[in-house]
Amino acid sequence: MLVRIILFALSFTVYKSVICDSLYPQNRPHKKLIVRGDQHYPPFEFLNEKAEPDGFNVALFKIIAADLQLDYIIELGPWPEVRQELAEAKIDLLLGTLVSEERTEYFAFGLPHSMMNFRVITRKDHKVNSLEDLKAENIVVQKADLMHDVFTSKNIAKNLILAKDQLEALRMIQSGKYDAAILGGYQAAHLMQKHNIKGLLSHNAGIAPAPYALATYKGNEALMWQINAALFNLKENGTYDKLYNEWFKVYEKQDFFDRYKFALLISAISFALLLLFVLLLNLRIKAVKRRLKQSEEIYRLLVQSQRDVVLKLTKHGTILYASPSFCNLVNKKPEQLYQSSLGQVVNTEAWTLFRQEIQQLSPQNPNANLEQEVFVNHKSFWLSWSISIIENKAAIEAEILAVGRDITEHKKADQQLVVSEARFRQLIQYVPGVAIQSFQA
């Protein structure tokens, strides 16, 4: 679209000073203009179902002719024929032709109103990556078309086959007798759809788009100046853009898809794989969470049913974890014990002895055992500790795991046994003729 605007603007500045006088009715030619075009060049120009001239070029010229009050007749025929007639000045105008430097020798072009792209058409079983792949193959082009001129002058293909029109070129490729055809992208898409031509692929030809314009013969530039002025006005008032969108919007969408379909396919596959990965990852996370929850529940039941007390501490005695059994023993909640010192929970003597044991732990001496009497809230009980050092790479310093068993009842039983034994000894001492033998060492 931007290219068309620039071409219009540049061309109009050149023609502006020349065409003003020719716009007046008295300066216009009064003869009926003979206007011709290609009968198989859709959607630009073609014969419709009623065998009437139709297409974008036809509609555009009718608007221009109405604006300039031109008298004309439009006829479509084989392209080589109508092109030759203009070169010989037998007709007044061509509805549309591709602009090239070689053609300026015998044609006077109007303002380019479109850009023509080219495609390589092959069968589906034939792959083409560039024009280099076509050098040794049988290439079909339309006779007298720009591609005929280009391939002939540059000797690109060794075997060049000429078709009378682009429809015939498509059918020649479909037949399997020839390898590829170089055709206009819009025309090929339109003809394949309209005539239900299957089994063909459209490839990027790697050929730069060419400007497309009305043309007259050399020496008839005055007529073209009038047409250019009217064409520029149509561009300015939006009529041209509206007409262009009516005829080409669907093809430009298809051209965009053809151009980027590989990238779109890769993007779609990548997105699908990413979506699959996310779904699988989500399922994996849910499974891990479910197993973790089950493990946590089992651990919670084990801890809650555990009668032994469990503490995790730093080597300085800061409590990092306290089991429910220890919390019940000291009558405190877990959040009250977390990050507090064990020395604040038990009596000083018990803490001093416990601290001495954990300070002596090291990787070489990782375990210790301790029995001690502990006072909490003026209540006495005995604990038998199994103390181990934990090497935690995530922690700044080593941590201590202490598992204590309440042996208060055992200690009380031992103490009662000692008292009973003492009383028994005293009693026996007063009984004549009884000797007491101790079995202790």
Coordinates of N, CA and C in Angstrom, one line a residue, residues 11 96-97 109 120 126-127 130 133 149 157-158 170 195 221 232 239 257 310 330 369 405 413:
S11 N 4.8 10.4 -9.3 CA 4.4 10.5 -10.7 C 3.5 11.8 -10.9
G96 N -4.0 -2.8 -18.5 CA -3.0 -3.0 -17.5 C -1.8 -3.8 -18.1
T97 N -0.6 -3.4 -17.8 CA 0.6 -4.1 -18.2 C 1.7 -3.9 -17.2
F109 N 3.6 4.6 -20.2 CA 2.9 4.1 -19.0 C 2.2 5.2 -18.2
V120 N 6.2 -19.3 -8.2 CA 6.5 -20.6 -8.9 C 5.5 -21.6 -8.6
H126 N 6.9 -31.9 -6.3 CA 8.0 -31.2 -6.8 C 8.4 -30.0 -5.9
K127 N 9.6 -30.0 -5.3 CA 10.0 -29.0 -4.4 C 10.9 -28.0 -5.1
S130 N 14.5 -22.1 -4.9 CA 14.9 -20.8 -5.6 C 14.8 -21.0 -7.1
D133 N 17.0 -23.6 -8.9 CA 16.6 -25.0 -9.0 C 15.9 -25.3 -10.3
D149 N 9.8 -11.9 -21.2 CA 10.9 -11.0 -21.5 C 12.1 -11.2 -20.6
A157 N 16.4 -19.8 -18.0 CA 16.0 -21.2 -18.2 C 16.4 -21.7 -19.5
K158 N 16.9 -22.9 -19.6 CA 17.3 -23.5 -20.9 C 16.1 -24.0 -21.7
L170 N -1.2 -23.2 -16.1 CA -1.6 -24.0 -15.0 C -1.9 -25.4 -15.4
H195 N -11.3 -22.7 -11.4 CA -11.4 -23.8 -12.3 C -11.1 -25.1 -11.6
E221 N 0.8 10.5 -25.3 CA 1.0 10.8 -23.9 C -0.1 11.7 -23.4
F232 N -5.2 10.0 -10.0 CA -4.7 10.6 -8.8 C -5.8 11.1 -7.9
T239 N -11.7 6.6 -3.5 CA -12.4 5.6 -4.3 C -11.5 4.5 -4.8
F257 N -0.7 -15.6 4.2 CA -0.7 -17.0 4.8 C 0.4 -17.8 4.0
V310 N 11.3 -34.7 70.9 CA 12.3 -34.4 69.8 C 12.6 -32.9 69.7
V330 N 6.5 -29.4 78.6 CA 6.9 -28.1 79.2 C 5.7 -27.1 79.2
N369 N 25.2 -39.3 74.6 CA 24.1 -39.7 75.4 C 24.1 -39.0 76.8
R405 N 13.9 -39.4 76.1 CA 12.8 -40.3 76.6 C 12.6 -40.0 78.1
A413 N 11.3 -45.4 90.5 CA 11.4 -46.8 91.0 C 12.7 -47.1 91.5

